[in-house]
Short mmCIF file of C-alpha atoms in Angstrom, two decimals:
data_model
loop_
_atom_site.label_atom_id
_atom_site.label_comp_id
_atom_site.label_asym_id
_atom_site.label_seq_id
_atom_site.Cartn_x
_atom_site.Cartn_y
_atom_site.Cartn_z
CA MET A 28 10.20 11.51 -15.90
CA MET A 29 9.72 8.72 -13.21
CA PRO A 30 9.47 4.95 -14.08
CA PRO A 31 6.22 3.28 -13.76
CA GLU A 32 5.16 2.14 -10.13
CA HIS A 33 5.72 -1.57 -11.07
CA LEU A 34 9.36 -0.84 -11.68
CA LEU A 35 9.78 0.83 -8.25
CA VAL A 36 7.56 -1.34 -6.03
CA PRO A 37 7.20 -5.01 -6.17
CA ALA A 38 3.65 -6.19 -6.54
CA VAL A 39 3.64 -8.15 -3.00
CA ALA A 40 4.89 -4.93 -1.44
CA ARG A 41 2.10 -2.99 -3.02
CA ALA A 42 -0.36 -5.69 -2.04
CA GLY A 43 0.88 -5.71 1.43
CA THR A 44 0.03 -1.83 1.58
CA ILE A 45 -3.33 -2.09 0.14
CA LEU A 46 -4.53 -4.90 2.44
CA ARG A 47 -3.20 -3.31 5.68
CA GLU A 48 -4.91 -0.01 4.50
CA CYS A 49 -8.15 -1.75 3.60
CA ALA A 50 -7.97 -3.25 7.34
CA LEU A 51 -7.70 -0.03 8.68
CA GLN A 52 -10.60 0.94 6.59
CA ALA A 53 -12.46 -2.06 7.80
CA ASP A 54 -11.62 -1.28 11.55
CA GLU A 55 -13.65 1.90 11.39
CA THR A 56 -16.79 -0.31 11.01
CA PRO A 57 -17.47 -2.75 14.17
CA GLU A 58 -19.43 -5.20 11.88
CA LEU A 59 -16.18 -5.74 9.66
CA SER A 60 -13.92 -6.75 12.35
CA THR A 61 -13.54 -10.19 11.05
CA LEU A 62 -12.82 -8.86 7.47
CA ALA A 63 -10.06 -6.63 9.05
CA ASP A 64 -8.39 -9.71 10.68
CA ALA A 65 -8.55 -11.62 7.43
CA LEU A 66 -6.96 -8.50 5.56
CA ARG A 67 -4.26 -8.29 8.11
CA THR A 68 -3.66 -11.97 8.14
CA ALA A 69 -3.32 -12.05 4.44
CA ALA A 70 -0.95 -9.13 4.47
CA ALA A 71 1.05 -10.88 7.08
CA ARG A 72 1.16 -14.06 5.10
CA LEU A 73 2.89 -12.31 2.08
CA ALA A 74 6.18 -11.47 4.27
CA GLU A 75 6.52 -15.22 5.24
CA PRO A 76 7.97 -18.19 3.15
CA MET A 77 5.78 -20.35 1.07
CA ARG A 78 3.84 -23.11 2.69
CA LEU A 79 4.62 -26.31 0.87
CA ALA A 80 2.56 -29.24 2.18
CA VAL A 81 3.69 -32.82 1.50
CA ALA A 82 0.45 -35.12 1.19
CA GLY A 83 -1.00 -38.33 0.16
CA GLN A 84 -2.09 -41.82 1.35
CA ILE A 85 -0.61 -43.36 4.26
CA LYS A 86 2.87 -44.90 3.93
CA ARG A 87 3.77 -43.36 0.58
CA GLY A 88 6.98 -42.22 2.11
CA LYS A 89 6.08 -38.55 3.26
CA SER A 90 7.98 -38.11 6.20
CA THR A 91 11.19 -39.98 4.28
CA LEU A 92 10.70 -37.14 1.71
CA VAL A 93 10.58 -34.56 4.12
CA ASN A 94 13.93 -35.40 5.47
CA ALA A 95 15.45 -36.10 2.21
CA LEU A 96 14.49 -32.37 1.15
CA LEU A 97 15.87 -31.03 4.25
CA GLY A 98 19.09 -33.08 4.06
CA GLU A 99 18.78 -34.16 7.85
CA GLN A 100 16.78 -36.72 9.83
CA VAL A 101 13.82 -34.59 11.35
CA ALA A 102 10.41 -36.20 10.79
CA VAL A 103 10.14 -39.59 12.33
CA THR A 104 10.18 -42.59 9.88
CA GLY A 105 9.71 -46.44 10.37
CA ARG A 106 7.82 -49.56 9.28
CA GLU A 107 4.72 -48.87 11.21
CA GLU A 108 2.34 -45.81 10.48
CA LEU A 109 3.81 -43.17 12.60
CA THR A 110 3.10 -39.53 11.99
CA PHE A 111 -0.07 -38.61 13.83
CA ASN A 112 -0.44 -34.86 13.62
CA VAL A 113 0.29 -32.34 11.02
CA ASN A 114 3.94 -30.99 11.33
CA GLU A 115 4.86 -27.76 10.31
CA LEU A 116 8.73 -27.18 9.80
CA VAL A 117 9.85 -23.59 9.75
CA HIS A 118 13.16 -21.88 9.62
CA ALA A 119 14.58 -20.65 13.30
CA ALA A 120 18.20 -19.73 14.44
CA SER A 121 17.95 -22.49 17.02
CA PRO A 122 15.50 -25.53 17.34
CA THR A 123 12.03 -24.46 18.85
CA LEU A 124 9.08 -26.66 19.22
CA THR A 125 5.37 -24.97 19.74
CA VAL A 126 2.34 -27.32 20.11
CA HIS A 127 -0.91 -25.96 18.92
CA PHE A 128 -3.90 -27.32 20.61
CA ARG A 129 -7.63 -27.41 19.42
CA ASP A 130 -8.90 -26.81 23.08
CA GLY A 131 -6.29 -24.18 24.35
CA PRO A 132 -3.51 -22.04 23.79
CA ALA A 133 -0.33 -22.94 22.21
CA ARG A 134 2.65 -24.29 24.34
CA GLN A 135 6.33 -24.06 23.82
CA VAL A 136 7.91 -27.27 24.73
CA ALA A 137 11.55 -28.76 24.48
CA PRO A 138 12.53 -29.48 20.90
CA SER A 139 13.57 -33.03 22.02
CA MET A 140 10.01 -33.81 22.56
CA PHE A 141 9.08 -33.72 18.94
CA ALA A 142 8.36 -37.34 18.51
CA ARG A 143 6.48 -37.25 21.61
CA TRP A 144 3.96 -34.86 19.97
CA THR A 145 3.96 -36.25 16.62
CA VAL A 146 4.25 -39.97 16.58
CA ARG A 147 1.33 -42.54 17.26
CA ASP A 148 1.73 -43.78 20.68
CA GLU A 149 -1.42 -45.20 22.54
CA ALA A 150 -0.03 -43.87 26.15
CA HIS A 151 -0.16 -40.65 24.88
CA LEU A 152 -3.13 -40.80 22.65
CA ALA A 153 -5.51 -38.38 24.93
CA ASP A 154 -2.99 -35.63 24.31
CA LEU A 155 -2.47 -36.37 20.68
CA VAL A 156 -5.87 -35.91 19.72
CA ARG A 157 -6.00 -32.35 21.34
CA VAL A 158 -3.10 -31.55 19.14
CA ARG A 159 -4.10 -29.19 15.85
CA LYS A 160 -0.54 -28.75 14.60
CA VAL A 161 3.17 -29.04 15.84
CA GLU A 162 5.57 -26.20 14.50
CA TYR A 163 8.96 -27.25 14.44
CA GLY A 164 11.66 -24.47 14.09
CA LEU A 165 15.14 -25.56 12.61
CA PRO A 166 18.15 -23.57 11.33
CA ASN A 167 17.93 -25.34 7.87
CA PRO A 168 18.78 -23.56 4.71
CA PHE A 169 15.76 -25.11 2.78
CA LEU A 170 13.21 -23.63 5.34
CA ASN A 171 14.51 -20.22 4.39
CA ASP A 172 12.16 -20.18 1.18
CA PHE A 173 9.75 -22.63 2.41
CA HIS A 174 7.55 -23.75 5.46
CA LEU A 175 7.47 -27.46 4.86
CA VAL A 176 4.16 -29.13 6.04
CA ASP A 177 4.34 -33.03 6.88
CA THR A 178 0.97 -34.49 6.83
CA PRO A 179 -0.07 -38.00 8.48
CA GLY A 180 -1.66 -39.28 5.38
CA LEU A 181 -4.99 -39.73 3.60
CA GLY A 182 -6.94 -43.13 4.42
CA SER A 183 -5.12 -44.06 7.42
CA VAL A 184 -6.14 -47.31 9.02
CA TYR A 185 -6.20 -45.55 12.47
CA GLY A 186 -8.90 -42.82 11.41
CA ARG A 187 -7.77 -39.92 13.42
CA ASP A 188 -4.81 -39.46 11.60
CA SER A 189 -6.81 -39.31 8.33
CA ALA A 190 -8.81 -36.35 9.88
CA ASN A 191 -5.85 -34.36 10.37
CA THR A 192 -4.80 -34.38 6.75
CA LEU A 193 -8.20 -34.21 5.41
CA ALA A 194 -8.68 -31.12 7.33
CA THR A 195 -5.15 -29.76 5.68
CA MET A 196 -6.12 -30.82 2.53
CA GLY A 197 -10.03 -29.60 2.53
CA VAL A 198 -11.52 -33.14 2.16
CA GLN A 199 -14.43 -34.31 4.31
CA ASP A 200 -15.14 -37.80 5.55
CA PRO A 201 -18.29 -38.61 7.59
CA GLY A 202 -16.72 -41.70 9.18
CA VAL A 203 -13.72 -39.81 10.48
CA LEU A 204 -16.14 -37.18 11.95
CA GLU A 205 -17.96 -39.81 13.79
CA LEU A 206 -14.56 -40.96 15.27
CA LEU A 207 -13.49 -37.53 16.34
CA GLY A 208 -17.18 -36.71 17.65
CA ARG A 209 -17.24 -33.37 15.61
CA ASP A 210 -19.77 -32.06 13.14
CA PRO A 211 -19.10 -31.41 9.63
CA GLN A 212 -19.24 -27.64 9.84
CA THR A 213 -16.48 -27.65 12.33
CA LEU A 214 -14.16 -29.81 10.17
CA HIS A 215 -15.13 -28.04 7.18
CA GLN A 216 -14.07 -24.57 8.49
CA GLU A 217 -10.86 -26.25 9.94
CA SER A 218 -10.18 -27.77 6.26
CA VAL A 219 -10.93 -24.19 4.87
CA ASP A 220 -8.33 -22.64 7.31
CA GLU A 221 -5.53 -25.08 6.87
CA LEU A 222 -6.09 -25.50 2.98
CA ASP A 223 -5.91 -21.64 2.84
CA ARG A 224 -2.34 -21.58 4.40
CA ALA A 225 -1.02 -24.22 1.83
CA ASP A 226 0.44 -22.26 -0.89
CA ALA A 227 1.65 -25.21 -3.04
CA VAL A 228 1.43 -29.20 -2.70
CA LEU A 229 3.64 -32.34 -3.24
CA TYR A 230 1.16 -35.23 -3.55
CA LEU A 231 2.91 -38.47 -3.27
CA PHE A 232 1.94 -41.64 -5.24
CA SER A 233 2.67 -45.23 -4.73
CA ARG A 234 4.76 -46.84 -7.25
CA ASP A 235 2.16 -49.67 -7.25
CA VAL A 236 -1.11 -48.21 -8.45
CA SER A 237 -3.71 -48.74 -5.74
CA ASN A 238 -7.50 -48.20 -5.74
CA GLN A 239 -6.93 -45.98 -2.53
CA ASP A 240 -4.37 -43.82 -4.41
CA VAL A 241 -6.75 -43.47 -7.50
CA ALA A 242 -9.73 -42.67 -5.12
CA ALA A 243 -7.88 -40.17 -3.18
CA VAL A 244 -6.66 -38.30 -6.17
CA SER A 245 -10.02 -38.23 -7.64
CA ALA A 246 -11.04 -36.69 -4.25
CA PHE A 247 -8.27 -34.08 -4.79
CA LEU A 248 -9.55 -33.45 -8.14
CA GLY A 249 -13.00 -32.89 -6.83
CA ASP A 250 -14.66 -29.39 -5.93
CA ARG A 251 -13.14 -29.27 -2.59
CA ALA A 252 -9.61 -28.96 -3.98
CA GLY A 253 -10.63 -26.59 -6.81
CA MET A 254 -8.18 -23.93 -5.58
CA LEU A 255 -5.10 -26.39 -6.29
CA THR A 256 -4.21 -26.04 -9.93
CA PRO A 257 -1.03 -27.49 -11.66
CA PHE A 258 0.63 -24.47 -11.14
CA LYS A 259 0.47 -25.11 -7.37
CA ALA A 260 0.92 -28.89 -7.35
CA PHE A 261 3.51 -31.52 -8.17
CA GLY A 262 2.88 -35.17 -8.10
CA VAL A 263 5.83 -37.38 -6.60
CA LEU A 264 6.07 -41.09 -7.52
CA SER A 265 7.62 -42.30 -4.30
CA ARG A 266 9.67 -45.30 -3.36
CA CYS A 267 10.75 -46.02 -7.04
CA ASP A 268 13.91 -47.68 -5.26
CA GLN A 269 11.84 -50.58 -4.27
CA SER A 270 11.31 -51.78 -7.98
CA TRP A 271 15.01 -52.79 -7.74
CA PRO A 272 15.95 -55.40 -8.67
CA PRO A 273 13.77 -55.92 -11.63
CA VAL A 274 11.85 -59.16 -11.76
CA PHE A 275 13.09 -59.42 -15.49
CA GLY A 276 16.16 -58.06 -16.81
CA ASP A 277 19.71 -56.99 -15.77
CA PRO A 278 19.78 -55.43 -12.23
CA LEU A 279 23.27 -53.81 -13.18
CA ALA A 280 21.61 -51.82 -16.03
CA PHE A 281 18.18 -51.21 -14.46
CA HIS A 282 17.57 -47.71 -13.04
CA PRO A 283 14.37 -47.44 -11.54
CA LEU A 284 13.74 -43.82 -11.86
CA ARG A 285 14.45 -44.05 -15.49
CA ASP A 286 13.26 -47.60 -16.36
CA GLY A 287 9.65 -48.52 -15.13
CA ALA A 288 8.57 -45.24 -13.48
CA SER A 289 7.14 -43.74 -16.82
CA GLN A 290 4.87 -46.65 -17.14
CA VAL A 291 3.52 -46.26 -13.73
CA ILE A 292 2.62 -42.46 -14.19
CA ASP A 293 0.98 -43.56 -17.32
CA VAL A 294 -1.24 -45.89 -15.65
CA TYR A 295 -2.27 -43.09 -13.08
CA ARG A 296 -2.86 -40.74 -16.21
CA GLY A 297 -5.29 -43.20 -17.44
CA ALA A 298 -7.05 -43.94 -14.17
CA THR A 299 -7.27 -40.23 -13.43
CA ASP A 300 -7.21 -36.84 -15.23
CA LEU A 301 -3.84 -35.85 -13.61
CA SER A 302 -3.28 -32.82 -15.68
CA ARG A 303 -6.19 -31.05 -14.05
CA LEU A 304 -4.27 -31.13 -10.93
CA PHE A 305 -0.65 -31.63 -11.20
CA TYR A 306 2.23 -29.69 -12.91
CA LEU A 307 4.08 -32.98 -13.48
CA VAL A 308 4.58 -36.25 -11.83
CA VAL A 309 8.28 -36.88 -10.58
CA PRO A 310 9.77 -40.06 -9.63
CA VAL A 311 11.97 -40.15 -6.56
CA ALA A 312 13.76 -42.60 -4.43
CA ALA A 313 13.63 -40.60 -1.12
CA LYS A 314 15.17 -43.30 1.19
CA VAL A 315 18.41 -43.06 -0.79
CA ALA A 316 18.61 -39.32 -0.58
CA ALA A 317 17.85 -39.13 3.14
CA GLY A 318 20.19 -42.04 3.76
CA ALA A 319 23.07 -40.52 1.82
CA GLN A 320 22.65 -37.18 3.65
CA ALA A 321 22.83 -39.06 7.14
CA MET A 322 25.78 -41.27 6.28
CA GLY A 323 28.86 -41.21 8.62
CA GLU A 324 32.38 -41.89 7.84
CA HIS A 325 31.76 -45.45 9.36
CA HIS A 326 28.97 -46.07 6.58
CA LEU A 327 31.43 -44.76 4.01
CA GLY A 328 34.06 -47.27 5.28
CA TRP A 329 31.59 -50.24 5.18
CA LEU A 330 30.46 -49.13 1.38
CA ARG A 331 34.47 -49.22 0.32
CA GLU A 332 34.54 -52.83 1.84
CA LEU A 333 31.63 -53.77 -0.02
CA ALA A 334 32.56 -52.34 -3.26
CA ALA A 335 35.40 -54.82 -3.39
CA VAL A 336 32.67 -57.46 -4.18
CA PRO A 337 31.91 -57.99 -7.99
CA ALA A 338 29.00 -55.90 -9.15
CA ALA A 339 27.17 -59.09 -10.52
CA GLU A 340 27.49 -60.90 -7.21
CA LEU A 341 26.66 -57.98 -4.98
CA ALA A 342 23.46 -57.38 -6.82
CA GLY A 343 22.53 -61.01 -6.61
CA GLU A 344 22.97 -60.92 -3.00
CA LEU A 345 21.06 -57.66 -2.57
CA GLY A 346 18.12 -59.35 -4.50
CA ASP A 347 17.49 -61.34 -1.25
CA LEU A 348 18.20 -59.06 2.00
CA ARG A 349 18.55 -61.93 4.17
CA GLU A 350 21.11 -63.76 1.77
CA PHE A 351 22.93 -60.25 1.75
CA GLN A 352 22.98 -60.05 5.53
CA ASP A 353 24.33 -63.40 5.96
CA ALA A 354 26.63 -63.44 2.84
CA ALA A 355 30.15 -64.45 3.23
CA GLY A 356 32.83 -61.87 2.52
CA PRO A 357 33.54 -58.48 3.90
CA LEU A 358 31.53 -56.66 6.43
CA ARG A 359 29.79 -58.07 9.41
CA PRO A 360 25.94 -58.90 9.08
CA ALA A 361 25.17 -56.02 11.55
CA TYR A 362 26.97 -53.66 9.31
CA ARG A 363 25.42 -54.98 6.34
CA LYS A 364 21.73 -54.58 7.70
CA GLU A 365 22.31 -51.12 9.06
CA LEU A 366 23.35 -49.96 5.39
CA VAL A 367 20.25 -51.47 3.86
CA GLU A 368 17.99 -49.85 6.47
CA LEU A 369 19.80 -46.71 5.71
CA LEU A 370 20.00 -46.74 2.04
CA GLY A 371 17.85 -49.69 0.89
CA ALA A 372 19.04 -52.43 -1.40
CA TRP A 373 19.36 -50.04 -4.54
CA GLY A 374 20.99 -47.45 -2.75
CA VAL A 375 23.87 -49.81 -1.53
CA HIS A 376 24.13 -51.21 -5.21
CA LEU A 377 24.25 -47.57 -6.48
CA ALA A 378 26.81 -46.40 -3.73
CA CYS A 379 29.15 -49.42 -4.22
CA GLY A 380 28.92 -49.02 -7.94
CA ALA A 381 29.94 -45.40 -7.91
CA LEU A 382 32.81 -45.99 -5.54
CA ARG A 383 33.87 -49.08 -7.83
CA ASP A 384 33.86 -46.71 -10.74
CA GLY A 385 36.38 -44.42 -8.91
CA LEU A 386 34.07 -41.69 -7.40
CA ASP A 387 35.72 -39.66 -4.62
CA PRO A 388 33.89 -40.96 -1.50
CA GLY A 389 33.57 -37.25 -0.37
CA ASP A 390 31.33 -36.69 -3.38
CA LEU A 391 29.12 -40.00 -2.66
CA ALA A 392 26.29 -38.32 -0.82
CA GLY A 393 25.80 -35.61 -3.57
CA HIS A 394 25.97 -38.37 -6.25
CA LEU A 395 23.16 -40.43 -4.29
CA VAL A 396 20.89 -37.35 -3.90
CA GLU A 397 21.22 -36.76 -7.70
CA GLU A 398 20.47 -40.24 -8.90
CA SER A 399 17.54 -40.53 -6.63
CA GLY A 400 15.87 -37.77 -8.12
CA VAL A 401 15.69 -35.57 -4.85
CA GLY A 402 18.25 -33.05 -6.29
CA GLY A 403 16.12 -32.44 -9.38
CA LEU A 404 12.94 -32.38 -7.35
CA ARG A 405 14.81 -29.54 -5.20
CA ARG A 406 15.49 -27.67 -8.42
CA LEU A 407 11.94 -27.99 -9.69
CA ILE A 408 10.49 -26.81 -6.35
CA GLY A 409 12.99 -23.88 -6.39
CA GLY A 410 12.38 -23.13 -9.99
CA HIS A 411 8.63 -23.64 -10.46
CA PHE A 412 7.35 -22.44 -7.04
CA GLY A 413 10.34 -20.67 -5.55
CA ASN A 414 10.92 -18.20 -8.31
CA ARG A 415 7.17 -17.53 -8.37
CA ALA A 416 7.00 -17.44 -4.66
CA GLY A 417 5.69 -13.96 -4.35
CA LEU A 418 3.03 -14.41 -7.17
CA ILE A 419 1.94 -17.70 -5.66
CA LYS A 420 1.56 -16.20 -2.23
CA LEU A 421 -0.35 -13.17 -3.55
CA ASP A 422 -2.69 -15.42 -5.46
CA GLN A 423 -3.43 -17.20 -1.95
CA ALA A 424 -3.70 -13.77 -0.26
CA MET A 425 -6.34 -12.87 -2.59
CA ILE A 426 -8.09 -16.02 -2.59
CA SER A 427 -8.41 -15.71 1.40
CA VAL A 428 -9.54 -12.06 0.98
CA ARG A 429 -12.23 -12.82 -1.59
CA ALA A 430 -13.62 -15.75 0.72
CA ALA A 431 -13.68 -13.26 3.58
CA LEU A 432 -15.38 -10.71 1.77
CA ALA A 433 -17.79 -12.95 0.44
CA SER A 434 -18.70 -14.13 3.72
CA CYS A 435 -18.82 -10.93 5.37
CA ARG A 436 -21.12 -9.28 2.81
CA GLU A 437 -23.70 -12.04 2.58
CA GLY A 438 -24.95 -10.98 6.04
CA LEU A 439 -24.90 -7.12 5.68
CA PRO A 440 -28.30 -5.23 5.01
CA PRO A 441 -28.15 -3.47 1.73
CA GLY A 442 -27.45 0.32 2.03
CA SER A 443 -26.15 0.02 5.61
CA ALA A 444 -22.92 1.76 6.40
CA ALA A 445 -20.94 -1.77 6.87
CA LYS A 446 -22.18 -2.77 3.37
CA THR A 447 -20.97 0.15 1.79
CA ALA A 448 -17.32 -0.06 3.55
CA ALA A 449 -17.18 -3.70 2.50
CA ASP A 450 -17.95 -2.78 -0.81
CA GLU A 451 -15.43 -0.16 -0.94
CA VAL A 452 -12.71 -2.72 0.41
CA ALA A 453 -13.81 -5.07 -2.42
CA LYS A 454 -13.74 -2.60 -5.14
CA ARG A 455 -10.09 -1.71 -4.16
CA ILE A 456 -9.10 -5.25 -4.11
CA GLU A 457 -10.60 -5.72 -7.58
CA ARG A 458 -8.74 -2.86 -8.99
CA PHE A 459 -5.55 -3.86 -7.54
CA GLN A 460 -5.98 -7.53 -9.21
CA ARG A 461 -7.08 -5.94 -12.51
CA SER A 462 -3.72 -3.68 -12.49
CA GLU A 463 -1.18 -6.41 -11.44
CA HIS A 464 -0.08 -8.20 -14.61
CA GLY A 465 1.03 -11.15 -12.53
CA PHE A 466 -2.44 -12.43 -12.19
CA ALA A 467 -2.86 -12.40 -16.06
CA GLU A 468 0.48 -14.67 -16.07
CA LEU A 469 -0.88 -16.91 -13.57
CA THR A 470 -4.06 -17.47 -15.81
CA ALA A 471 -1.83 -18.07 -18.97
CA LEU A 472 0.02 -20.65 -16.90
CA ALA A 473 -2.98 -22.36 -15.79
CA ALA A 474 -4.46 -22.66 -19.29
CA HIS A 475 -1.09 -24.04 -20.42
CA TYR A 476 -0.72 -26.51 -17.74
CA GLN A 477 -4.29 -27.86 -18.11
CA GLY A 478 -3.90 -28.43 -21.93
CA ALA A 479 -6.21 -25.50 -22.95
CA THR A 480 -3.61 -23.75 -25.14
CA SER A 481 -2.16 -25.03 -28.49
CA LEU A 482 1.40 -23.49 -28.07
CA ARG A 483 4.24 -24.74 -30.22
CA PRO A 484 7.12 -26.15 -27.95
CA ALA A 485 9.18 -23.03 -28.38
CA GLU A 486 5.95 -20.61 -27.48
CA ALA A 487 5.60 -22.84 -24.44
CA GLU A 488 9.11 -22.56 -23.34
CA GLN A 489 8.84 -18.67 -23.63
CA LEU A 490 5.75 -18.67 -21.63
CA LEU A 491 7.59 -20.65 -18.82
CA GLN A 492 10.77 -18.32 -19.21
CA VAL A 493 9.04 -14.92 -19.21
CA THR A 494 6.92 -16.07 -15.91
CA GLY A 495 10.16 -16.91 -14.14
CA GLU A 496 10.52 -20.47 -14.10
CA LYS A 497 14.32 -20.20 -14.99
CA GLY A 498 14.77 -17.15 -12.85
CA THR A 499 13.11 -13.75 -12.19
CA SER A 500 15.99 -11.32 -13.61
CA CYS A 501 15.25 -9.77 -17.05
CA ALA A 502 17.84 -11.80 -18.42
CA ALA A 503 16.54 -15.18 -17.08
CA ARG A 504 12.95 -14.22 -18.45
CA LEU A 505 14.40 -13.55 -21.83
CA GLY A 506 16.46 -16.96 -21.76
CA PHE A 507 19.78 -15.25 -21.34
CA GLU A 508 22.73 -15.62 -18.66
CA ASP A 509 22.69 -12.58 -16.21
CA ASP A 510 25.77 -11.11 -17.69
CA GLU A 511 24.17 -10.59 -21.16
CA PRO A 512 24.30 -6.69 -22.26
CA VAL A 513 21.17 -4.65 -21.94
CA SER A 514 21.26 -4.06 -25.69
CA ARG A 515 21.00 -7.59 -26.71
CA MET A 516 18.26 -8.06 -23.95
CA MET A 517 16.29 -5.21 -25.48
CA ARG A 518 16.38 -6.67 -28.90
CA ARG A 519 15.05 -9.94 -27.81
CA ALA A 520 12.29 -8.36 -25.79
CA LYS A 521 11.08 -6.54 -28.85
CA GLU A 522 11.41 -9.35 -31.28
CA ARG A 523 9.20 -11.46 -28.95
CA ALA A 524 6.85 -8.83 -28.19
CA HIS A 525 6.37 -8.41 -32.19
CA GLN A 526 6.21 -12.16 -32.58
CA TRP A 527 3.55 -12.74 -29.77
CA ASN A 528 1.56 -9.38 -31.10
CA THR A 529 1.40 -11.19 -34.49
CA ARG A 530 0.02 -14.42 -32.99
CA MET A 531 -2.50 -12.40 -31.13
CA ASN A 532 -3.82 -10.56 -34.20
CA ASP A 533 -4.06 -13.48 -36.48
CA PRO A 534 -7.66 -14.57 -37.08
CA LEU A 535 -7.09 -18.04 -36.89
CA THR A 536 -5.54 -17.80 -33.38
CA GLY A 537 -8.20 -19.21 -30.86
CA ARG A 538 -9.71 -17.40 -27.79
CA VAL A 539 -7.59 -18.79 -25.07
CA ASP A 540 -4.39 -18.66 -27.19
CA LYS A 541 -5.41 -14.81 -28.15
CA GLN A 542 -5.38 -14.02 -24.47
CA THR A 543 -2.36 -15.78 -23.75
CA ALA A 544 -0.55 -13.85 -26.67
CA HIS A 545 -1.73 -10.59 -25.21
CA THR A 546 -0.48 -11.51 -21.94
CA MET A 547 2.98 -12.36 -23.22
CA VAL A 548 3.01 -9.08 -25.24
CA ARG A 549 2.36 -7.12 -21.88
CA SER A 550 4.98 -9.50 -20.24
CA TYR A 551 7.78 -8.45 -22.71
CA GLU A 552 6.67 -4.85 -22.59
CA ARG A 553 7.14 -4.65 -18.89
CA ILE A 554 10.55 -6.07 -19.42
CA MET A 555 11.49 -3.67 -21.95
CA ASP A 556 10.27 -0.94 -19.62
CA ARG A 557 12.64 -2.34 -16.80
CA LEU A 558 15.72 -2.45 -19.51
CA GLN A 559 15.07 1.17 -20.43
CA VAL A 560 15.50 2.10 -16.95
CA ALA A 561 18.77 0.01 -16.83
CA GLN A 562 19.83 1.72 -20.09
CA ARG A 563 19.40 5.15 -18.55
CA LEU A 564 21.38 4.29 -15.42
CA LEU A 565 24.18 2.91 -17.31
CA ASP A 566 24.26 5.95 -19.96
CA PRO A 567 27.21 8.18 -18.45
CA GLU A 568 25.53 11.14 -20.20
CA THR A 569 22.63 10.93 -17.94
CA CYS A 570 24.80 10.86 -14.49
#
């Protein structure tokens, strides 16, 4: 007997086949050419890495975070507001740069001109306002799994920059429209197009709660961002290192990510209903991580010299950067200044402390990346988003297809051949969604993240596990290491299916919890299907 289809063909592959077949079906009716294009685009996107957008108010450190995640200095950073256009960073065997214009075809330019097409420069403003997006290809490992989208920032004092990000995030602003001389319908369509291409979002907050941040989050929580759920969005509390040294307390004991960040996050939660949008809010010090990964041997030598200064004395000097730069002792003022510009005051303090405690200088960059929170953020992105990349992209593809179908069917006369053909495509898409268990898992996750369930901690952990938070193998979905015997995995899958079946049939279980329990039973049954196939393959008598 052949195993079920879901054991042989992954959902993304099945979806790609269905979407391409539906596109061919739509091609047979001239009125459905736009729908056919949308179906083919959705199918093609399933084969691409996830699109992870970095968004937020201006000067929240978005470009610095991009550099920290990539582990190299790619996006331009500085004291003034710099990023002008949406920049999409993608994987390529060698550096490439493509400029996509609003009013003409895309153009390949030299990669060395990246800053020329992305950084605010009044001398080139006429060219910059023509740019819709800049695509930069790099041989970077992070980009194997994610297309990283660096946005200019909401609420830019320059206006035009805000419009680029507003278009990316699906938020409209009539004042910006006036500056650009474009009508709301055009910007709305650009917003839909760009937002549809973003599979997941990292939204940066300031460590200092501002009215602008609260207003921007509220706009995010509005109906224009309804497709962004906690499943697809992280909040990032940026620049946490700037709270060091503390106004009160011991600078040697104060860790800005652990001490103080939680209070700021709680203030945001009190001002806005963050749980409606964000899976969680993670504190980071991206400057420390970006600088650590850009350090050269000469920087390590300077830090070793500084580590000879007593910890309390160095921390006192770092509390006033002018005093630190001009302080007597090891290291020239210019070198001290360069170190602070690279790592920030807390980063220098942290690095010297680690070297003072005997850390191998070769391990310093990795240590700083971890202490900065960026290492943990990478793992969260990989686990929460990366392990479920196929399902998230599949959900995004279905959202875009449903929108295209709604737009297409609206203008078709009842009973026409085109209407009949569009209805057939819609039925096939709907059948696929009903048959694909992953969509039920997405619904259960969304209910959990939004606080609609009353799961106990162990049950919530099982929900995250079985849906791929810790890995996509059967072992990881069951909470085991990958070398666990199949027999033990089968036993646990049966026990948990029974446990959730009992929960589902309990008359005291609420409607949402009952639906979640039903989904969990089905998830464990699917794992058992796979394990049965594995057992047959491992049984020598079946060879």
